[in-house]
PDB file of C-alpha atoms in Angstrom:
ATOM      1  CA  UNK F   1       0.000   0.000   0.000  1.00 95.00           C
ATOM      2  CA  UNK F   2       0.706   3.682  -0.904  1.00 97.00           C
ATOM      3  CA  UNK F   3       3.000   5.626   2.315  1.00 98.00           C
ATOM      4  CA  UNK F   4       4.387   8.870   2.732  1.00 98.00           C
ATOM      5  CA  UNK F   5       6.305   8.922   5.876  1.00 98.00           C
ATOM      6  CA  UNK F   6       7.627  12.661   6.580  1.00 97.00           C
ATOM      7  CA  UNK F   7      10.378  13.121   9.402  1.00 97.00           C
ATOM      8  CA  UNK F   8      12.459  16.389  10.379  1.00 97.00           C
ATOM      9  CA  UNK F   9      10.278  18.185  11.649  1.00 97.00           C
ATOM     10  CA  UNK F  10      11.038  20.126  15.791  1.00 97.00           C
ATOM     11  CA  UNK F  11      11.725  23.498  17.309  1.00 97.00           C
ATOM     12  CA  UNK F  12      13.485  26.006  15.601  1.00 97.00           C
ATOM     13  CA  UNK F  13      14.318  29.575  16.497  1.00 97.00           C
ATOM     14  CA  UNK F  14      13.258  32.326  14.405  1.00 97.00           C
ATOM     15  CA  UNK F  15      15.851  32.883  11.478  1.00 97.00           C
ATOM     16  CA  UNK F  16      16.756  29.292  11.737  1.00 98.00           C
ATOM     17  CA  UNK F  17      16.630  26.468   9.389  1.00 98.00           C
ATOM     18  CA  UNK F  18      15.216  23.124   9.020  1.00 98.00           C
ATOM     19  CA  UNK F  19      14.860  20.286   6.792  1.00 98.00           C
ATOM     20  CA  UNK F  20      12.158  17.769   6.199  1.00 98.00           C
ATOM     21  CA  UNK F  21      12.163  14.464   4.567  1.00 98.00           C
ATOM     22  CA  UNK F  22       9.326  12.284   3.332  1.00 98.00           C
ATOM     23  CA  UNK F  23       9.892   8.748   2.146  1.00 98.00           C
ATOM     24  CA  UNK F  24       7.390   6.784  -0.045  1.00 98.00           C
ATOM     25  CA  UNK F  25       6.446   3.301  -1.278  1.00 98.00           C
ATOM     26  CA  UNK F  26       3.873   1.255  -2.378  1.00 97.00           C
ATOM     27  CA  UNK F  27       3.938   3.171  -5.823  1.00 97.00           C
ATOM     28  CA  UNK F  28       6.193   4.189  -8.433  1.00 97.00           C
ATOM     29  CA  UNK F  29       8.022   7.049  -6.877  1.00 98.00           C
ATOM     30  CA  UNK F  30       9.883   8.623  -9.889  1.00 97.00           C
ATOM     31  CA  UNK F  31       6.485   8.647 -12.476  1.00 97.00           C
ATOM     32  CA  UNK F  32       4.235  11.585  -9.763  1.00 97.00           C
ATOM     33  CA  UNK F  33       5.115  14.987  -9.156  1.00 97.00           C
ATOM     34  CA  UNK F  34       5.197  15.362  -5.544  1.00 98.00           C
ATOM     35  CA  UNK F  35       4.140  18.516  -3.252  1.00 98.00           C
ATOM     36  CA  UNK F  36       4.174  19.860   0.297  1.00 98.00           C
ATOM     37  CA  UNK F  37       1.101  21.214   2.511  1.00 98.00           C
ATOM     38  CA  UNK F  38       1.136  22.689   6.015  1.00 98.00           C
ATOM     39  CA  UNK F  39      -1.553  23.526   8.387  1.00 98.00           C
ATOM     40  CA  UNK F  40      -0.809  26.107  10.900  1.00 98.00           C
ATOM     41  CA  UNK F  41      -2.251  25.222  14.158  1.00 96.00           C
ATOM     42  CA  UNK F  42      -5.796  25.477  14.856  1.00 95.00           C
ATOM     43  CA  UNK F  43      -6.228  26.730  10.496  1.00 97.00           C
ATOM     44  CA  UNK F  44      -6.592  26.149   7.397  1.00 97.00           C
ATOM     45  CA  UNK F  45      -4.728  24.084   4.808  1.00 98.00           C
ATOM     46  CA  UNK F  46      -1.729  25.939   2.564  1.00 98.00           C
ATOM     47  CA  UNK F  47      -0.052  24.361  -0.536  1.00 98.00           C
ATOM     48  CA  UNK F  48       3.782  25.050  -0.186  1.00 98.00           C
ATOM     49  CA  UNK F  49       5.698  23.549  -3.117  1.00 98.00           C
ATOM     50  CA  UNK F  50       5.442  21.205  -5.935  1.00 98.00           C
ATOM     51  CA  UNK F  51       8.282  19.169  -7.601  1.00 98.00           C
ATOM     52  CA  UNK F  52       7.797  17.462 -11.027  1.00 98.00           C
ATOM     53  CA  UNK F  53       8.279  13.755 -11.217  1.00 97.00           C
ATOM     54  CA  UNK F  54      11.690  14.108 -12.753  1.00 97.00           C
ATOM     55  CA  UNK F  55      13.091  17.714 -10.457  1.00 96.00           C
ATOM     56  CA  UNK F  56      13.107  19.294 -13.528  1.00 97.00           C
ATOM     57  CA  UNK F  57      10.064  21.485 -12.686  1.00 97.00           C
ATOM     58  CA  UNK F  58       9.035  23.483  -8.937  1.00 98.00           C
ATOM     59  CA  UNK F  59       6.752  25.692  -8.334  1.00 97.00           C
ATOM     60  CA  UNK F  60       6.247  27.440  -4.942  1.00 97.00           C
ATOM     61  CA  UNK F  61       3.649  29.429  -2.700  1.00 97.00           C
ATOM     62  CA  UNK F  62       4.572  32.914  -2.623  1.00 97.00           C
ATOM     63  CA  UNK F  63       4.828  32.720   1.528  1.00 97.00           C
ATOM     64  CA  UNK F  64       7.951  30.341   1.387  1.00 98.00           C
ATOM     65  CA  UNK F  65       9.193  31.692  -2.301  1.00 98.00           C
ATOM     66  CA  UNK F  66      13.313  32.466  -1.827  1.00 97.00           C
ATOM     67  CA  UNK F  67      13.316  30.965   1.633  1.00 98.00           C
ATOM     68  CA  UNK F  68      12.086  27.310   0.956  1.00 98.00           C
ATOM     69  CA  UNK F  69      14.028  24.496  -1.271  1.00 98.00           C
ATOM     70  CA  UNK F  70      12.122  21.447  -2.600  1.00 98.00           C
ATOM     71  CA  UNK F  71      14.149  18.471  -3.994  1.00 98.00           C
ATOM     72  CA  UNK F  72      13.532  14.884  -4.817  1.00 98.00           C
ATOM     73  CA  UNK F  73      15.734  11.830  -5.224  1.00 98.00           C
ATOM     74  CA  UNK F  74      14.128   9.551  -7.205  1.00 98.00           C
ATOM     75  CA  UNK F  75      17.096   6.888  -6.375  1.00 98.00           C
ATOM     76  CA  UNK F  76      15.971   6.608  -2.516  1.00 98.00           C
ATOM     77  CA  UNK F  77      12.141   7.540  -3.077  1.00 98.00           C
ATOM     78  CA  UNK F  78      12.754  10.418  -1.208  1.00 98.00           C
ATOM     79  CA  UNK F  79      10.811  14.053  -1.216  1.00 98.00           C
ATOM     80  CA  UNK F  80      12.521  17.345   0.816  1.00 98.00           C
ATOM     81  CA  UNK F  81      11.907  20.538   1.516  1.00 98.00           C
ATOM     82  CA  UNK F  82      14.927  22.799   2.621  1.00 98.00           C
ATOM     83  CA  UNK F  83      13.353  25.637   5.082  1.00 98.00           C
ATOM     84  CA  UNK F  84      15.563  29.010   5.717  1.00 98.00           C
ATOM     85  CA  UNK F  85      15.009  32.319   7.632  1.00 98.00           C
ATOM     86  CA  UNK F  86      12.100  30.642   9.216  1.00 98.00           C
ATOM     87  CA  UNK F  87       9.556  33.034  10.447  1.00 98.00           C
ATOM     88  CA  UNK F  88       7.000  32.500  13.293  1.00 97.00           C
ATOM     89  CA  UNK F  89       4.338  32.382  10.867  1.00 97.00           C
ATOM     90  CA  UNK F  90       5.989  28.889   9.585  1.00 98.00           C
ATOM     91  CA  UNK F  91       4.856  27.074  12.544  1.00 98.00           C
ATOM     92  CA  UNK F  92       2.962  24.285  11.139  1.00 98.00           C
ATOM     93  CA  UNK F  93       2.260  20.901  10.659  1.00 98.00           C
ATOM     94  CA  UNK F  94       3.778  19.613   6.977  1.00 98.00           C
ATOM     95  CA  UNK F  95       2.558  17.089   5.034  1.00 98.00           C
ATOM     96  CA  UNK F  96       3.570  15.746   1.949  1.00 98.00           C
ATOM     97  CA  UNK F  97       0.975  14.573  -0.621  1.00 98.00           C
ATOM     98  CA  UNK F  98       1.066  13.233  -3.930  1.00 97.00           C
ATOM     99  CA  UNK F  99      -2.107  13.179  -5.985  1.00 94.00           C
ATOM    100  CA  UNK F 100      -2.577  12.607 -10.052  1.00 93.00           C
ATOM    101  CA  UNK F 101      -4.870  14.823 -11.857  1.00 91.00           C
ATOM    102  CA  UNK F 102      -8.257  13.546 -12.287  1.00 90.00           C
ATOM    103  CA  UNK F 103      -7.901  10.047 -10.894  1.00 91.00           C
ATOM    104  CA  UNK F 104      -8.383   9.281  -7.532  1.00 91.00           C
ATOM    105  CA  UNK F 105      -4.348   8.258  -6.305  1.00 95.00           C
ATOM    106  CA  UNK F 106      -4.435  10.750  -3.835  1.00 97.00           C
ATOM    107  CA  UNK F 107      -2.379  10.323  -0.810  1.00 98.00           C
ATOM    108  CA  UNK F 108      -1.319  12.570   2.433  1.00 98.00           C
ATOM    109  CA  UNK F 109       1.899  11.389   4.861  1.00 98.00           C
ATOM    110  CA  UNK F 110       0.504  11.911   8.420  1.00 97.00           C
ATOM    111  CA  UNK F 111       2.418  15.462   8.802  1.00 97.00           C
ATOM    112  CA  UNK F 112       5.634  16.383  11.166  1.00 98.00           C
ATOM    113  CA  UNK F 113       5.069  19.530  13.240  1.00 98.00           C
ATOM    114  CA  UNK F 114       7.230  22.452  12.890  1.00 98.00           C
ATOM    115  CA  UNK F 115       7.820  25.046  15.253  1.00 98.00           C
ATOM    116  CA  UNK F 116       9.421  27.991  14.818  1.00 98.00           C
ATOM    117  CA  UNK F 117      10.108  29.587  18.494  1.00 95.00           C
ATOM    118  CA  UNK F 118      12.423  31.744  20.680  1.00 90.00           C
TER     119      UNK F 118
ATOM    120  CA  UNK P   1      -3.847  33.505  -7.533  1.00 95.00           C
ATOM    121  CA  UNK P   2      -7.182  31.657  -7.196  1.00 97.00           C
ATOM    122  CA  UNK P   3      -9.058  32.440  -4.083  1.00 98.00           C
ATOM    123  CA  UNK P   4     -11.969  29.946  -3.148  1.00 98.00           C
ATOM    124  CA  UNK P   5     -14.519  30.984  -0.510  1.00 98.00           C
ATOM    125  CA  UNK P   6     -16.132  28.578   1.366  1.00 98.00           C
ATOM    126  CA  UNK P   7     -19.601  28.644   3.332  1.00 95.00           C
ATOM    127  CA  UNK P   8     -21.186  28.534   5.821  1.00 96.00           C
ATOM    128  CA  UNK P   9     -17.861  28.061   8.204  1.00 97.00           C
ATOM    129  CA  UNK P  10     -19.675  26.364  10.503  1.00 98.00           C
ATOM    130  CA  UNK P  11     -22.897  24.027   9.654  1.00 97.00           C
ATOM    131  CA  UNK P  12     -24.965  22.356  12.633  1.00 97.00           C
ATOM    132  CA  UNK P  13     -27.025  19.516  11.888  1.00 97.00           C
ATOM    133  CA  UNK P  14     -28.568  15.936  12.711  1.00 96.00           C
ATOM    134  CA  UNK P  15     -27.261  12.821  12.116  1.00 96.00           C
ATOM    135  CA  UNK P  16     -29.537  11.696   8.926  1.00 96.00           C
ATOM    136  CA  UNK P  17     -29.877  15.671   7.891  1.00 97.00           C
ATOM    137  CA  UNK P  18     -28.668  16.951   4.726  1.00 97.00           C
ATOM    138  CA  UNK P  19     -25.531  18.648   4.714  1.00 98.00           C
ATOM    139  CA  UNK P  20     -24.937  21.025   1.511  1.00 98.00           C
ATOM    140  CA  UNK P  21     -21.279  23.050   1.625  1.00 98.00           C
ATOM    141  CA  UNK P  22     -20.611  25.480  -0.886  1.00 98.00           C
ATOM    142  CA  UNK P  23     -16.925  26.638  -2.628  1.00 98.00           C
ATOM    143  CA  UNK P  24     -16.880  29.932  -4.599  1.00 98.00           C
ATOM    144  CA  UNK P  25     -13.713  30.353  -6.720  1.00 98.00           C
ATOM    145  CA  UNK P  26     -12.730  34.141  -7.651  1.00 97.00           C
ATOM    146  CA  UNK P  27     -12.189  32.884 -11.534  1.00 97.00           C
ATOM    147  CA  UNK P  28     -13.014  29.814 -13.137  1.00 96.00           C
ATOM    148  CA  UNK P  29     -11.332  26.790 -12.664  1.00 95.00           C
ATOM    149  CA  UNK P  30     -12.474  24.500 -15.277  1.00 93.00           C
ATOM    150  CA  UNK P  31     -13.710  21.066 -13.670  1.00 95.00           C
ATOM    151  CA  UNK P  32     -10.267  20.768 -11.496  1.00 96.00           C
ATOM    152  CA  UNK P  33     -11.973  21.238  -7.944  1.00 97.00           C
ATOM    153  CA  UNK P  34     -11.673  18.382  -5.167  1.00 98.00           C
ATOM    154  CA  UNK P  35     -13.391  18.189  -1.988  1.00 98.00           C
ATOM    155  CA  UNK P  36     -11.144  16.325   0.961  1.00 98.00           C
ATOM    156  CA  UNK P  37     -12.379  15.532   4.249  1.00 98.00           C
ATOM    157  CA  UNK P  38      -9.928  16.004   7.543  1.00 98.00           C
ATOM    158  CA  UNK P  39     -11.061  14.586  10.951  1.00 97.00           C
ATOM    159  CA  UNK P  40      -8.743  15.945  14.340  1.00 95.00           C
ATOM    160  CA  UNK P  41      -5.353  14.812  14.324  1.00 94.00           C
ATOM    161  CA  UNK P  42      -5.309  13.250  10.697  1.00 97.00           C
ATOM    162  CA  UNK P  43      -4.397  14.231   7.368  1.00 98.00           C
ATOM    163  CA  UNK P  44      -6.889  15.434   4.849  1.00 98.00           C
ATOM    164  CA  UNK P  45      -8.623  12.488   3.054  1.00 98.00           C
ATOM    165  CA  UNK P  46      -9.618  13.110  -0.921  1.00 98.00           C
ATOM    166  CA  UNK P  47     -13.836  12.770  -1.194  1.00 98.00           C
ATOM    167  CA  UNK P  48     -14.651  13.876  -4.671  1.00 98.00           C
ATOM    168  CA  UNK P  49     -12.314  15.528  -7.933  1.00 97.00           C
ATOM    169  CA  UNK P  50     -12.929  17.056 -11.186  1.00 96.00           C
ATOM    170  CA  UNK P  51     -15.978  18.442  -9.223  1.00 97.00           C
ATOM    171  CA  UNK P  52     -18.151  15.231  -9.059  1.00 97.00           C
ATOM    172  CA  UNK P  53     -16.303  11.781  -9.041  1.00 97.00           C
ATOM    173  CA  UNK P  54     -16.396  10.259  -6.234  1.00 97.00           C
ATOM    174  CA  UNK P  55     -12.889   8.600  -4.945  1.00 97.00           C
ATOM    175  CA  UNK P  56     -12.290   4.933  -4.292  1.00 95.00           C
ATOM    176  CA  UNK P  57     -14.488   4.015  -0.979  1.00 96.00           C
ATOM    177  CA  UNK P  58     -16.271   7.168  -0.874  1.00 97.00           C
ATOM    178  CA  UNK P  59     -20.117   6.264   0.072  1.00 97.00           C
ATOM    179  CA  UNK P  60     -22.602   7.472  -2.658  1.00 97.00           C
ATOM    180  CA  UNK P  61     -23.796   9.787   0.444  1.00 98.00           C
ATOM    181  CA  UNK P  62     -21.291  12.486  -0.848  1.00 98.00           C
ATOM    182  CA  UNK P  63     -21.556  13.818  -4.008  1.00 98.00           C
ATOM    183  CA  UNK P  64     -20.138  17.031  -5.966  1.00 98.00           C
ATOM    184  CA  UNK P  65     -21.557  19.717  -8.353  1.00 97.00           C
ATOM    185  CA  UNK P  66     -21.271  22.749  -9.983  1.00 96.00           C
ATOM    186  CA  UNK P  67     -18.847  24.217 -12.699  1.00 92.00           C
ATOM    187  CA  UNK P  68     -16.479  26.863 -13.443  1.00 91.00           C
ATOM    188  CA  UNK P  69     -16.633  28.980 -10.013  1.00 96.00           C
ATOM    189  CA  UNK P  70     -19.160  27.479  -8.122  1.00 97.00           C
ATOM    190  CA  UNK P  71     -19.407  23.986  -6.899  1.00 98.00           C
ATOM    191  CA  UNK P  72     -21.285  22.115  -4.072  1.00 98.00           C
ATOM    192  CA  UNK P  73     -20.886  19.291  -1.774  1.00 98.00           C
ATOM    193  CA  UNK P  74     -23.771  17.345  -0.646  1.00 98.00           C
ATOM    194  CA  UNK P  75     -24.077  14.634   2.061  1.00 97.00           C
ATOM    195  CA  UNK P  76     -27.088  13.079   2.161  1.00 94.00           C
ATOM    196  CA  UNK P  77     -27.918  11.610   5.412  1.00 93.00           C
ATOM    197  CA  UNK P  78     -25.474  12.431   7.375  1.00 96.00           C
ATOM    198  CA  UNK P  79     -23.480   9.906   9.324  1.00 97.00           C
ATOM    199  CA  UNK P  80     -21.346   9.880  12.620  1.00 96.00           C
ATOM    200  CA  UNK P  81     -18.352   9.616  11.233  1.00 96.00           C
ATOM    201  CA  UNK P  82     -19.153  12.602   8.725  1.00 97.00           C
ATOM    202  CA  UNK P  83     -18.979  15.001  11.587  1.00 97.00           C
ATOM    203  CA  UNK P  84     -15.279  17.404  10.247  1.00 97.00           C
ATOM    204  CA  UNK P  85     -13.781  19.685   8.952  1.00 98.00           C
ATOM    205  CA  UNK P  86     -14.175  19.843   4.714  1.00 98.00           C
ATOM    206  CA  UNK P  87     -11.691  21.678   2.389  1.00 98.00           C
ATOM    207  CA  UNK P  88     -12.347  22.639  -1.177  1.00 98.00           C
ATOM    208  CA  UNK P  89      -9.069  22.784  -3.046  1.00 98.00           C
ATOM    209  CA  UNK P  90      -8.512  23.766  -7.003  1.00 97.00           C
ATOM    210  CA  UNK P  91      -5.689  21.767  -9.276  1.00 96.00           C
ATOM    211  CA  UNK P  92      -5.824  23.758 -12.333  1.00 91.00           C
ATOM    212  CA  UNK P  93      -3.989  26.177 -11.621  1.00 94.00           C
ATOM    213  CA  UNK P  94      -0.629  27.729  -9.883  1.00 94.00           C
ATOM    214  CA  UNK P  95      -0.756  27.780  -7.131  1.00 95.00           C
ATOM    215  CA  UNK P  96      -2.797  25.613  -6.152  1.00 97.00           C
ATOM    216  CA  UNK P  97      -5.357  27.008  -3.278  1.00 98.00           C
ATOM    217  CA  UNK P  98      -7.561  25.566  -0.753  1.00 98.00           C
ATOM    218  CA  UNK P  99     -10.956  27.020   0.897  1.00 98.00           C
ATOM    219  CA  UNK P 100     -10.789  27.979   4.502  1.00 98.00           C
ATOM    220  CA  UNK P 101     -13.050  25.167   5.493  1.00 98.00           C
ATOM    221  CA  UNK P 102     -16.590  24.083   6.379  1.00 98.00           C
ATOM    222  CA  UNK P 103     -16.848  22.526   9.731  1.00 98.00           C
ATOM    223  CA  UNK P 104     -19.616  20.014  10.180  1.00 98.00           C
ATOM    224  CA  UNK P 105     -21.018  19.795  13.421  1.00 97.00           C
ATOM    225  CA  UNK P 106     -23.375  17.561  15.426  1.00 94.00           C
ATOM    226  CA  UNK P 107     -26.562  20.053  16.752  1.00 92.00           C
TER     227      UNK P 107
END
């Protein structure tokens, strides 16, 4: 079955940086473009970055643009997401999620909190 | 950027009630709108895309409308275990946006 296990996530001081990880299996890894979502506590849901199947392609929300990295490696399976100059207003839980457009693979990791504190 | 609107916030109804949540987008976005369903501590689960199909082990309870900027999703008779939070979110264009959220509540 289809899993997206996200790690890295912890306390971080304003300014500071941080980087997640997300592992998958259970489907072909290197065919889906990949992305990252966060919910800040207690709101809504934010898209944060996309990666194309191959790297070749990101796209990012304007709230993380210059600060945030995302990266794949197709070898391990694995999904990233490089976070500097955090900001208070990054405190969230991330999740990453890979879905294909207009079928119903859809699939969310089960999120890794980050908290960006003094 | 795409903004989608979401009402009511907050719904209260019955178990067996008919729940109908509504998603506004600020410019069209084609058919490329999914509804996802997130219960406390868990990730968002995927309901319904391209506005009306219905995802693998969805009950035929939930179904999806609508077209261009506004869509709809209906429960019919709602359950116990319908009682969350729902998200509209559009994947047709960058970036990619969610609603703020309808919360389904038990009255």
């Amino acid at each position: 079955q289809v899993q997206l296990v996200e790690s890295g996530g912890g306390v971080v001081q304003p300014g500071g940086s941080l980087r997640l990880s997300c592992v998958a299996s259970g489907f072909t890894f290197s065919t889906y473009a990949m992305h990252w979502v966060r919910q800040a506590p207690g709101k809504g849901l934010e898209w944060v970055a996309f990666v194309r199947y191959d790297g070749s392609i990101k796209y990012y929300a304007d709230s993380v643009k210059g600060r945030f990295t995302i990266s794949r490696d197709n070898s391990k399976n694995a999904l990233s997401l490089e976070m500097n100059s955090l900001r208070d207003e990054d405190t969230a839980v991330y999740y990453c999620h890979v879905f294909a457009t207009s079928t119903d693979f859809d699939y969310w990791g089960q999120g890794t909190l980050v908290t960006v504190s003094s | 950027e795409i903004v989608l609107t979401q009402s009511p916030a907050t719904v209260s109804l019955s178990p067996g009630e008919r729940a109908t949540l509504s998603c506004r987008a600020s410019q069209s976005v084609g058919k490329y709108l999914a509804w996802l369903q997130q219960k406390p501590g868990q990730a968002p689960r995927l309901l319904i895309y391209d506005t009306s199909k219905r995802a693998a082990g969805i009950p035929a309870r939930f179904s999806g409308s609508g077209s261009g900027t506004d869509f709809t999703l209906t429960i019919s008779g709602l359950e116990p275990e319908d009682f969350a939070l729902y998200y509209c979110q559009q994947r047709g264009n960058w970036p990619l946006t969610f609603g703020g959220g309808t919360k389904v509540e038990i009255k």
